[in-house]
Amino acid sequence: MSITTLSVPLADDFHTHLRQGALMRAVTPLLKTSGVATAYVMPNLKPPVTTTEQALAYKAELEALAPNVNFLMTLYLTPELTPEEIRKAAKAGVAGVKSYPRGVTTNSDSGIESYTAYYEVFRAMEEVDMVLNLHGEIPSDAEEGVCVMNAEERFLKHLEQLHRDFPNLRIVLEHATTKAAVDMVKSLGATVGCSITVHHLSLIVDDWAGQCHHFCKPVAKYPHDREALRAIVKEGHPRFFLGTDSAPHPRHTKESSTAVAGVFTTPLVLPYLATILESFGALDKLQTFACENGRAFYKLPTRASTAPVATLFKQEYVVPKEYTYTDDEGHERSVVPFLAGKKLAWTLKA
Amino acid sequence: MSITTLSVPLADDFHTHLRQGALMRAVTPLLKTSGVATAYVMPNLKPPVTTTEQALAYKAELEALAPNVNFLMTLYLTPELTPEEIRKAAKAGVAGVKSYPRGVTTNSDSGIESYTAYYEVFRAMEEVDMVLNLHGEIPSDAEEGVCVMNAEERFLKHLEQLHRDFPNLRIVLEHATTKAAVDMVKSLGATVGCSITVHHLSLIVDDWAGQCHHFCKPVAKYPHDREALRAIVKEGHPRFFLGTDSAPHPRHTKESSTAVAGVFTTPLVLPYLATILESFGALDKLQTFACENGRAFYKLPTRASTAPVATLFKQEYVVPKEYTYTDDEGHERSVVPFLAGKKLAWTLKA
């Protein structure tokens, strides 16, 4: 028996970067071919999204570009964020607050250095049941032996501590890349979830060694780490769910002496995912992982039985080499998608 | 007290790639500003250097480009290499045989898969006292958990075995990058040496994450690995010595979706090395590491007291952004040196 057609509800991507300006206008409409109907949007713009007003204005821009998508908005955790703003944001439907350790990824210069200064904000979030999204890496520090390969593992004690101090605060460890992270999240309570990207189910360290389009933060790790990510998806563990961390960058900022971090998966989320899950025998977990687990953790309403579905056909699809657009300065640019020019085993018909 | 001028004998680089054709003609003359007078030349050309004739013809080409440099030539270990060829090569002054595990680095498609097939050749090398140079990595294999981060450590048992089976064969573990490698070489006998590059004394994994000009094989590893390399140089251990593994590639092959591996240090070997050694308090080991240890291991004649010296001044020097040349097809190309555009603390006046 072989499966040749699959229907699942349009999926939920609980971590995506849709950018701003021309790049936002180029990438957001590509959600149409992704098989995704819920996009949980990161706030690391320039300047970062730190107020309810900014979040709502940003949401309106995105809705104009992709009217059928449910955009869930987030605020960027900074010292200026107050409990009052949290309560206001919650009322306005802002779903979460994103914490970036300072300097570890794109536009994270406003990131945090220690969590204790934010405990009042976290208390307010716990009260209003808003989600805390953690970029789970500590900054590299050669003196302390911290580098991109162990920055996530060394962060985990902070996750553990936060969960102990705020057991009712829903916390998501974003884009897990290590067995250590999977084990830690499993060991914690029902309020701790974990997003996993498409690309981290596919890549290991070798794949970004010299390959700038596979370079992202956190970096892909060892084979046994990828194996742990695959195993937890295969197991169907309810607290692990899809968050693509799709992060578009213009080609010239990747193919340069100093590449920016990010893998761009937005246009083909479900075709990528079906292809990769099938490769390790977990195609039967596509719906659980991409359409159910995250929804339950985020307490989104149950889908109506008439909700639109994504239909996937077992039919080769060649990933476009690039998506072109004109940037804010009028230059012709392009964004290179994950696995550009490679064949996927599954094709989406929405 | 501060040291502002330093004189050392012109150094010995016991591992370098000088390429062929236009690139060879571009990079070899740059030895003039490197402070290096002995260049141990790798045989991974297209086709690989596998015979004494090829090695001598290649040497003549290099000598024409840099008449004052002593070029020590090597053969590429392939199944076709015979004990007879080894004896012939030794008589002709060929210094060593380089072994590449298949597929792990630039032009290594002809590399070895298992050592036992080469034991007759190794016996001949032991008899004529020729050196075996090992690229010490096993090929990545996700099923077996092997990736670029542990490929060297997992190779070390092969080094140990070879040394046990050929205790009188001089073996060099090339371009060590890990504490495990340093510890292994230390633990073995007097016939096992180890080369260390300039860039591995400087870089860790973070530095090649997204930075193609720092990407090389073996990749730079963890902070504690770099620390072990620095410590063994600082200790002045006699079996550890300079081998730059300088590996020029045209800029467009680095700044692309799939960068080739290699860091280019030839033009400024001693200024780089003085700057980096000083940064971790080992400037006093410059001469031991770069001018004495390798020479002793390779049994080169003692230098005459009138041998030319390199004089280094404590004077800022900005590394050129690139070295331009015209390639074999007539295209204008450039090679980007290590730390391009950055300041070095030491300037060479040869």
XYZ file of C-alpha atoms in Angstrom:
700
model
C 0.000 0.000 0.000
C 1.263 3.479 -0.732
C -0.306 6.806 0.097
C -0.630 9.055 -2.951
C -3.107 11.704 -1.763
C -3.430 13.281 1.669
C -5.845 15.829 3.047
C -5.175 17.718 6.258
C -6.644 20.917 7.666
C -4.700 23.987 6.612
C -1.793 24.027 9.051
C -0.651 26.303 11.877
C 2.837 27.750 11.753
C 3.640 28.835 15.293
C 6.795 30.771 14.453
C 7.354 32.798 11.336
C 9.110 35.950 10.195
C 7.128 37.975 7.705
C 9.396 41.034 7.773
C 8.320 44.556 6.835
C 8.283 46.813 3.784
C 8.986 45.356 0.378
C 10.192 42.021 1.732
C 6.955 41.626 3.751
C 4.935 42.435 0.663
C 6.915 39.821 -1.277
C 6.785 36.944 1.184
C 3.407 37.257 2.932
C 1.312 36.444 -0.174
C 3.369 33.238 -0.541
C 1.433 31.854 2.433
C -1.164 31.031 -0.209
C 0.922 28.108 -1.480
C 2.196 27.003 1.932
C -0.786 25.059 3.220
C -0.722 27.270 6.312
C -3.745 29.199 7.629
C -2.413 30.364 11.021
C 0.780 32.360 11.182
C 2.293 33.212 14.556
C 4.313 36.286 13.678
C 7.646 37.257 15.220
C 8.152 40.870 16.342
C 11.824 41.420 15.432
C 11.273 44.280 13.032
C 13.251 47.507 12.914
C 12.181 48.979 15.289
C 10.927 45.928 17.212
C 7.191 45.500 17.821
C 6.926 46.483 21.494
C 3.412 47.927 21.836
C -0.123 46.753 21.212
C -0.611 49.546 18.680
C 2.408 48.471 16.666
C 1.281 44.844 16.763
C -2.210 45.720 15.549
C -0.917 47.992 12.818
C 1.479 45.264 11.679
C -1.357 42.717 11.748
C -3.514 44.955 9.540
C -0.704 45.194 6.992
C -0.310 41.415 6.935
C -4.065 40.816 6.653
C -4.222 43.066 3.630
C -1.554 40.878 1.993
C -3.023 37.488 2.951
C -6.709 37.933 3.840
C -7.364 34.251 4.500
C -4.645 33.818 7.074
C -5.172 34.106 10.823
C -2.259 36.201 12.074
C -1.326 35.806 15.723
C 0.798 38.692 16.893
C 3.614 38.942 19.445
C 5.497 41.644 21.323
C 9.257 41.830 21.694
C 10.370 41.525 25.315
C 12.313 44.653 26.303
C 12.879 46.461 29.607
C 10.204 48.957 28.550
C 7.453 46.355 28.431
C 5.087 46.840 31.389
C 2.415 44.654 33.063
C -0.121 47.281 31.926
C 0.922 46.841 28.309
C 0.634 43.064 28.703
C -2.963 43.382 29.934
C -3.766 45.784 27.126
C -2.155 43.508 24.549
C -4.018 40.460 25.807
C -7.326 42.286 25.513
C -6.434 43.255 21.960
C -5.751 39.620 21.105
C -1.942 39.715 21.041
C -0.970 36.105 21.612
C 2.527 36.131 23.016
C 5.756 37.816 23.955
C 9.024 36.842 22.332
C 12.281 36.858 24.234
C 15.595 37.059 22.412
C 18.871 36.753 24.257
C 20.846 39.785 23.186
C 22.717 39.559 19.925
C 22.168 35.906 19.060
C 20.109 36.284 15.894
C 18.633 38.711 13.340
C 17.568 42.017 14.913
C 18.127 40.804 18.468
C 20.114 43.795 19.660
C 17.200 44.693 21.905
C 17.232 41.214 23.459
C 17.328 40.344 27.129
C 20.345 39.619 29.300
C 18.703 38.193 32.409
C 15.144 37.090 33.094
C 14.699 38.253 36.672
C 14.169 41.853 35.589
C 11.092 40.650 33.685
C 9.359 38.770 36.472
C 6.626 41.375 36.904
C 5.847 41.166 33.218
C 5.825 37.370 33.398
C 3.419 37.492 36.345
C 1.077 39.649 34.301
C 1.387 37.261 31.371
C 0.582 34.322 33.632
C -2.535 36.145 34.880
C -3.834 36.931 31.404
C -2.660 33.545 30.035
C -0.371 35.016 27.400
C 2.385 32.809 25.960
C 6.110 33.424 26.456
C 8.160 32.455 23.391
C 11.817 31.820 24.109
C 14.679 31.937 21.684
C 16.546 29.334 23.703
C 20.205 30.195 23.332
C 22.645 31.997 25.556
C 25.098 34.348 23.852
C 28.379 32.796 22.719
C 31.253 33.394 25.111
C 34.522 31.646 24.306
C 35.900 32.241 27.812
C 32.970 30.293 29.202
C 33.123 27.672 26.477
C 29.817 28.801 24.959
C 29.506 28.593 21.191
C 26.751 28.070 18.632
C 26.934 24.302 19.111
C 26.119 24.311 22.838
C 24.296 27.660 23.250
C 20.892 25.960 23.297
C 21.826 23.191 25.716
C 23.298 25.753 28.106
C 20.116 27.799 27.921
C 17.902 24.974 29.156
C 18.481 25.618 32.842
C 16.890 29.042 32.319
C 13.815 27.388 30.811
C 13.651 25.018 33.758
C 13.957 27.887 36.239
C 11.298 29.985 34.508
C 8.900 27.071 34.476
C 9.554 26.446 38.188
C 8.974 30.109 39.004
C 5.917 30.439 36.750
C 4.306 27.010 36.572
C 1.106 28.389 35.065
C 2.806 30.553 32.466
C 2.679 28.903 29.073
C 6.200 28.891 27.700
C 7.346 27.732 24.277
C 10.929 26.783 23.674
C 11.233 27.879 20.054
C 12.970 25.999 17.237
C 14.523 23.227 19.309
C 17.640 21.748 17.728
C 19.062 19.345 20.298
C 18.273 16.088 22.053
C 18.945 17.959 25.292
C 16.145 20.421 24.491
C 13.704 17.663 23.584
C 14.507 15.817 26.805
C 14.144 18.964 28.894
C 10.785 19.943 27.413
C 9.482 16.384 27.855
C 10.536 16.470 31.504
C 8.620 19.688 32.243
C 4.918 20.250 32.853
C 1.932 20.726 30.573
C 2.501 24.481 30.292
C 5.791 24.041 28.442
C 5.632 23.497 24.680
C 8.249 23.326 21.970
C 8.253 24.341 18.334
C 10.283 22.490 15.730
C 11.120 23.836 12.288
C 10.907 22.066 8.957
C 14.586 22.569 8.268
C 15.831 21.238 11.610
C 14.051 17.974 10.844
C 16.170 17.846 7.703
C 19.599 19.377 8.391
C 22.672 18.627 10.508
C 25.812 20.680 11.054
C 27.383 19.401 7.821
C 24.564 20.952 5.828
C 25.320 24.519 6.871
C 29.099 24.109 6.733
C 29.772 26.348 3.746
C 26.089 26.398 2.741
C 24.747 29.823 3.595
C 21.126 29.078 2.720
C 21.126 26.402 5.446
C 22.682 28.692 8.026
C 20.234 29.737 10.722
C 20.157 30.332 14.453
C 20.082 28.079 16.332
C 22.336 26.166 13.972
C 21.479 22.579 13.070
C 23.418 20.218 15.302
C 24.582 16.585 15.393
C 22.941 13.584 13.715
C 21.744 12.323 17.129
C 20.094 15.686 17.761
C 18.188 15.546 14.485
C 17.273 11.987 15.391
C 15.770 13.182 18.694
C 13.680 15.827 16.895
C 12.456 13.242 14.430
C 11.685 10.750 17.182
C 9.552 13.182 19.186
C 7.545 14.074 16.068
C 7.167 10.397 15.228
C 6.011 9.734 18.768
C 3.326 12.417 18.260
C 4.133 14.012 21.624
C 1.375 16.629 22.146
C 3.649 19.445 23.340
C 5.816 19.478 20.210
C 4.476 21.258 17.161
C 5.339 23.077 13.962
C 6.952 26.513 14.049
C 8.899 27.011 10.839
C 11.041 29.973 11.888
C 10.923 30.763 8.177
C 13.255 33.734 7.881
C 13.601 35.306 4.438
C 16.665 37.341 3.568
C 17.661 38.786 0.194
C 20.088 36.486 -1.636
C 22.964 38.977 -1.592
C 22.910 39.103 2.216
C 23.267 35.319 2.340
C 25.801 34.724 -0.419
C 28.429 37.047 1.028
C 31.437 36.980 3.317
C 29.134 37.276 6.347
C 25.801 35.566 5.749
C 22.748 36.495 7.781
C 20.985 33.654 9.607
C 17.713 32.163 8.424
C 16.106 29.486 6.248
C 13.130 30.465 4.113
C 10.355 27.852 4.047
C 7.115 29.897 3.935
C 6.067 29.206 0.322
C 6.053 25.407 0.656
C 5.592 24.517 4.309
C 3.395 21.441 3.872
C 5.149 20.037 0.766
C 8.496 20.295 2.602
C 7.069 18.782 5.735
C 5.312 15.879 4.004
C 8.501 15.087 2.080
C 10.698 15.187 5.162
C 8.303 13.363 7.485
C 7.854 10.636 4.908
C 11.641 10.254 4.635
C 11.786 9.082 8.234
C 8.502 7.223 8.371
C 6.423 9.876 10.125
C 4.059 10.989 7.376
C 1.176 9.764 9.533
C 2.094 12.464 12.068
C 1.755 15.367 9.607
C -1.652 16.381 10.903
C -0.834 15.920 14.585
C 2.392 17.902 14.331
C 1.322 20.665 11.958
C -2.418 21.050 12.554
C -3.335 19.863 16.052
C -0.659 19.952 18.737
C 0.203 23.635 18.493
C -3.458 24.602 18.262
C -4.224 22.755 21.462
C -1.252 24.264 23.292
C -2.217 27.765 22.134
C -5.888 27.118 22.996
C -7.139 28.049 19.547
C -10.772 27.152 18.851
C -11.479 23.712 17.399
C -11.786 23.882 13.634
C -15.235 23.698 12.087
C -15.827 20.512 10.110
C -16.179 22.792 7.096
C -12.710 24.359 7.595
C -10.616 24.446 4.413
C -8.174 21.592 3.840
C -4.840 21.238 2.125
C -4.614 18.364 -0.298
C -1.187 16.929 -1.002
C -0.424 14.726 -3.980
C 2.505 12.341 -4.242
C 3.879 14.142 -7.235
C 7.362 15.573 -7.718
C 7.666 19.294 -7.339
C 10.837 21.235 -8.074
C 11.382 24.031 -5.533
C 11.817 27.378 -7.341
C 15.403 28.620 -7.453
C 14.326 31.974 -6.058
C 11.460 34.391 -5.537
C 12.154 37.815 -7.002
C 10.945 41.205 -5.761
C 11.888 44.858 -5.823
C 13.267 46.122 -2.524
C 12.493 49.404 -0.762
C 15.348 51.117 -2.595
C 14.135 49.907 -5.977
C 16.733 47.150 -6.436
C 15.777 43.851 -8.020
C 16.287 41.257 -5.284
C 15.463 37.644 -4.668
C 14.923 35.288 -1.768
C 16.184 31.726 -2.052
C 13.839 29.099 -0.581
C 14.960 26.033 1.330
C 16.067 23.248 -1.034
C 16.003 25.616 -4.017
C 16.040 23.688 -7.273
C 15.633 20.349 -5.458
C 12.736 17.938 -5.874
C 10.053 17.510 -3.227
C 8.052 14.288 -3.199
C 4.746 16.035 -2.448
C 2.818 18.783 -4.230
C 0.148 20.924 -2.610
C -3.213 21.783 -4.120
C -4.941 24.114 -1.682
C 58.821 46.003 28.799
C 57.215 45.479 25.426
C 58.635 43.768 22.388
C 58.453 45.964 19.295
C 60.842 44.205 16.909
C 61.405 40.500 16.438
C 63.754 38.571 14.190
C 63.297 34.897 13.445
C 64.661 32.674 10.694
C 62.392 32.559 7.652
C 59.777 30.028 8.660
C 58.768 26.544 7.481
C 55.192 25.959 6.417
C 54.673 22.197 6.549
C 51.313 22.170 4.781
C 50.299 24.429 1.945
C 48.205 24.402 -1.207
C 49.791 26.282 -4.083
C 47.320 25.094 -6.735
C 48.044 24.980 -10.457
C 47.595 27.151 -13.547
C 46.653 30.779 -13.097
C 45.847 30.446 -9.412
C 49.274 28.911 -8.756
C 50.919 31.740 -10.657
C 48.943 34.230 -8.568
C 49.536 32.801 -5.103
C 53.036 31.302 -5.218
C 54.861 34.649 -5.604
C 53.015 35.850 -2.478
C 55.324 33.599 -0.449
C 57.699 36.546 -0.734
C 55.717 38.519 1.868
C 54.869 35.542 4.079
C 58.093 35.137 6.013
C 58.194 31.528 4.854
C 61.186 29.904 3.127
C 60.136 26.239 3.192
C 56.839 25.207 1.666
C 55.626 21.638 2.031
C 53.310 21.352 -0.953
C 50.094 19.343 -1.070
C 49.452 17.101 -4.100
C 45.674 17.539 -4.522
C 45.785 18.948 -8.024
C 43.582 17.914 -10.919
C 44.777 15.280 -11.720
C 46.434 14.506 -8.360
C 50.224 14.345 -8.129
C 50.798 10.583 -7.975
C 54.226 10.082 -9.597
C 57.747 11.291 -9.024
C 57.773 12.856 -12.502
C 54.641 14.882 -11.781
C 56.020 16.002 -8.431
C 59.309 17.144 -9.965
C 57.583 18.929 -12.840
C 55.293 20.677 -10.343
C 58.294 21.621 -8.205
C 60.036 23.172 -11.208
C 56.957 25.298 -11.912
C 56.850 26.500 -8.322
C 60.591 27.236 -8.208
C 60.267 29.415 -11.267
C 57.617 31.454 -9.426
C 59.411 31.701 -6.068
C 63.115 30.991 -6.587
C 64.108 31.559 -2.971
C 61.693 29.044 -1.491
C 62.585 25.450 -0.682
C 59.664 23.399 -1.995
C 59.158 19.998 -0.439
C 56.962 17.820 -2.601
C 54.412 15.129 -1.790
C 52.553 12.362 -3.595
C 48.829 11.660 -3.276
C 48.126 8.243 -1.775
C 46.073 6.190 -4.238
C 45.738 2.452 -4.908
C 48.094 2.874 -7.867
C 51.008 4.015 -5.703
C 53.636 1.242 -5.500
C 56.601 0.529 -3.200
C 58.818 0.993 -6.270
C 57.430 4.466 -6.851
C 58.050 5.283 -3.191
C 61.721 4.303 -3.480
C 62.058 6.269 -6.689
C 60.331 9.304 -5.146
C 62.532 9.186 -2.066
C 65.669 9.160 -4.218
C 64.339 12.166 -6.118
C 63.830 14.045 -2.874
C 60.039 13.785 -2.592
C 59.401 14.296 1.101
C 56.065 12.696 1.855
C 52.829 11.026 0.866
C 49.484 12.637 1.628
C 46.461 10.579 2.511
C 42.957 11.997 2.114
C 39.910 10.111 3.283
C 37.639 10.009 0.272
C 35.447 13.024 -0.324
C 36.154 15.022 2.808
C 37.859 18.067 1.296
C 38.908 19.839 -1.918
C 39.886 17.370 -4.670
C 39.783 14.353 -2.389
C 37.728 12.143 -4.680
C 40.785 9.963 -5.131
C 41.161 9.572 -1.363
C 41.513 6.370 0.620
C 38.796 4.313 2.250
C 40.822 1.916 4.370
C 44.512 1.880 5.269
C 45.231 -1.828 5.212
C 45.398 -1.877 1.411
C 48.346 0.511 1.659
C 50.493 -1.383 4.126
C 53.052 -2.403 1.504
C 53.457 1.200 0.503
C 53.764 2.234 4.156
C 56.452 -0.428 4.703
C 58.418 1.005 1.793
C 57.969 4.519 3.201
C 59.221 3.347 6.592
C 62.309 1.838 4.931
C 63.186 4.986 3.001
C 62.116 7.235 5.910
C 59.461 9.116 3.949
C 56.752 10.959 5.881
C 53.052 10.017 5.818
C 50.761 13.075 6.027
C 47.260 12.316 7.200
C 44.144 14.367 6.651
C 42.688 13.119 9.899
C 38.963 12.921 9.349
C 36.622 10.090 8.547
C 33.826 10.794 6.057
C 30.581 12.103 7.507
C 27.931 9.443 7.960
C 24.731 10.508 9.704
C 23.675 6.898 10.334
C 26.862 6.400 12.312
C 26.622 9.785 13.986
C 29.660 11.116 12.133
C 29.605 14.777 11.146
C 32.117 17.567 10.589
C 32.261 18.259 14.327
C 33.454 14.791 15.355
C 35.056 13.492 12.135
C 38.562 14.230 13.423
C 38.090 12.735 16.864
C 36.684 9.568 15.313
C 39.687 9.345 13.011
C 42.207 9.216 15.831
C 41.971 5.472 16.386
C 43.259 5.024 12.834
C 46.267 7.202 13.637
C 46.900 5.155 16.763
C 46.647 1.890 14.824
C 48.960 3.070 12.047
C 51.553 4.180 14.568
C 51.320 0.827 16.342
C 51.723 -1.065 13.069
C 54.508 1.208 11.759
C 56.319 2.555 14.793
C 59.255 3.792 12.711
C 57.146 5.460 10.033
C 57.044 9.198 10.561
C 53.398 10.248 10.509
C 52.000 13.765 10.689
C 48.440 14.360 11.761
C 47.678 17.418 9.654
C 45.820 20.545 10.752
C 44.685 19.334 14.164
C 41.546 21.073 15.401
C 40.561 19.270 18.602
C 41.750 18.674 22.139
C 41.285 14.972 21.400
C 43.798 15.187 18.548
C 46.330 17.077 20.648
C 46.002 14.544 23.456
C 46.344 11.612 21.065
C 49.471 12.970 19.364
C 51.051 13.744 22.738
C 50.371 10.186 23.859
C 52.109 8.630 20.850
C 55.803 8.151 20.136
C 58.509 10.382 18.689
C 57.665 9.442 15.104
C 54.224 11.090 15.274
C 54.040 14.826 14.648
C 51.168 17.251 14.235
C 50.728 20.381 12.180
C 48.572 23.275 13.355
C 47.301 26.055 11.106
C 47.310 29.776 11.755
C 43.541 29.999 11.453
C 42.730 27.154 13.842
C 44.667 29.034 16.526
C 42.244 31.888 15.903
C 38.801 30.506 15.004
C 36.036 28.506 16.663
C 32.814 27.121 15.194
C 31.035 30.465 15.582
C 33.516 32.071 13.228
C 32.616 29.924 10.236
C 28.868 29.900 10.964
C 27.753 31.985 8.002
C 31.301 33.189 7.284
C 32.462 31.412 4.166
C 36.032 32.740 4.252
C 36.493 30.992 7.612
C 35.044 27.722 6.381
C 37.675 25.025 5.958
C 38.060 21.303 6.516
C 38.514 20.232 9.215
C 36.169 22.902 10.533
C 37.188 24.933 13.574
C 35.659 23.399 16.687
C 34.779 24.366 20.272
C 36.451 27.000 22.444
C 38.082 24.253 24.548
C 39.535 22.730 21.387
C 41.105 26.025 20.344
C 42.377 26.340 23.893
C 44.099 22.956 23.620
C 45.797 23.988 20.360
C 46.948 27.220 21.938
C 48.169 25.433 25.062
C 50.314 22.948 23.153
C 51.935 25.766 21.153
C 52.483 27.751 24.343
C 54.048 24.683 25.928
C 56.458 24.527 22.977
C 55.889 20.785 22.564
C 58.494 19.682 19.969
C 56.154 17.499 17.885
C 53.681 20.296 17.118
C 54.576 22.734 14.366
C 53.261 25.143 11.752
C 51.419 23.856 8.701
C 49.131 26.606 7.442
C 46.903 24.520 5.164
C 46.589 27.799 3.273
C 44.011 26.975 0.605
C 43.223 29.727 -1.892
C 39.938 29.693 -3.779
C 38.490 32.368 -6.082
C 36.083 34.630 -4.200
C 33.055 33.604 -6.255
C 33.490 29.962 -5.233
C 33.428 30.992 -1.573
C 30.664 33.601 -1.593
C 28.036 31.318 -3.092
C 25.283 28.953 -2.023
C 27.846 26.162 -1.625
C 31.207 27.495 -0.517
C 34.389 25.524 -1.085
C 36.524 24.803 1.985
C 39.763 26.640 2.718
C 41.332 29.636 4.418
C 44.003 31.569 2.552
C 46.944 32.653 4.729
C 49.989 32.368 2.442
C 50.694 36.081 1.881
C 51.036 36.952 5.572
C 51.922 33.806 7.493
C 54.276 35.342 10.050
C 52.330 38.589 10.613
C 49.169 36.531 11.268
C 51.010 34.131 13.503
C 52.783 36.811 15.551
C 49.482 38.649 16.043
C 47.597 35.527 17.110
C 50.359 34.063 19.291
C 50.731 37.395 21.060
C 46.975 37.481 21.696
C 47.273 34.424 23.935
C 50.683 35.131 25.387
C 52.743 32.806 23.200
C 54.727 35.236 21.090
C 57.890 33.780 22.616
C 57.051 30.476 20.903
C 56.913 31.931 17.384
C 60.363 30.640 16.482
C 59.939 27.231 18.111
C 56.587 26.625 16.481
C 57.202 28.083 13.029
C 60.943 27.676 12.480
C 62.300 24.815 14.585
C 59.909 22.020 15.583
C 58.783 21.048 12.104
C 62.311 21.240 10.750
C 63.539 18.844 13.398
C 60.677 16.423 12.807
C 61.275 16.506 9.047
C 65.039 16.149 9.565
C 65.860 19.230 7.502
C 69.458 20.437 7.750
C 70.264 22.931 10.487
C 70.159 26.470 9.157
C 73.421 28.260 8.510
C 74.047 31.166 10.869
C 73.916 33.341 7.761
C 70.412 32.108 6.785
C 68.010 34.943 5.955
C 65.746 36.202 8.714
C 62.281 37.681 8.875
C 61.997 40.859 10.898
C 58.646 41.715 12.384
C 57.740 45.171 13.664
C 54.970 45.933 16.130
C 53.170 48.107 13.643
C 49.565 47.860 12.495
C 49.030 46.318 9.109
C 45.680 46.167 7.354
C 45.204 42.854 5.538
C 44.353 43.480 1.863
C 40.688 42.928 1.008
C 41.669 40.642 -1.857
C 44.395 39.620 -4.266
C 43.310 39.891 -7.879
C 44.390 37.749 -10.829
C 43.188 36.592 -14.230
C 42.067 32.974 -14.294
C 42.765 30.338 -16.943
C 39.612 31.318 -18.833
C 40.571 35.001 -18.839
C 38.133 36.093 -16.097
C 39.157 38.690 -13.541
C 39.113 36.880 -10.200
C 40.265 37.481 -6.685
C 41.268 35.504 -3.633
C 40.242 36.800 -0.221
C 42.900 36.393 2.478
C 42.213 35.449 6.086
C 41.075 38.473 8.120
C 40.660 40.566 4.960
C 40.405 44.247 5.799
C 41.259 43.603 9.481
C 44.252 44.966 11.342
C 47.216 42.796 12.283
C 49.441 43.929 15.139
C 52.668 42.908 13.391
C 54.189 43.893 10.056
C 56.859 41.886 8.257
C 59.953 43.324 6.647
C 61.765 40.433 5.033
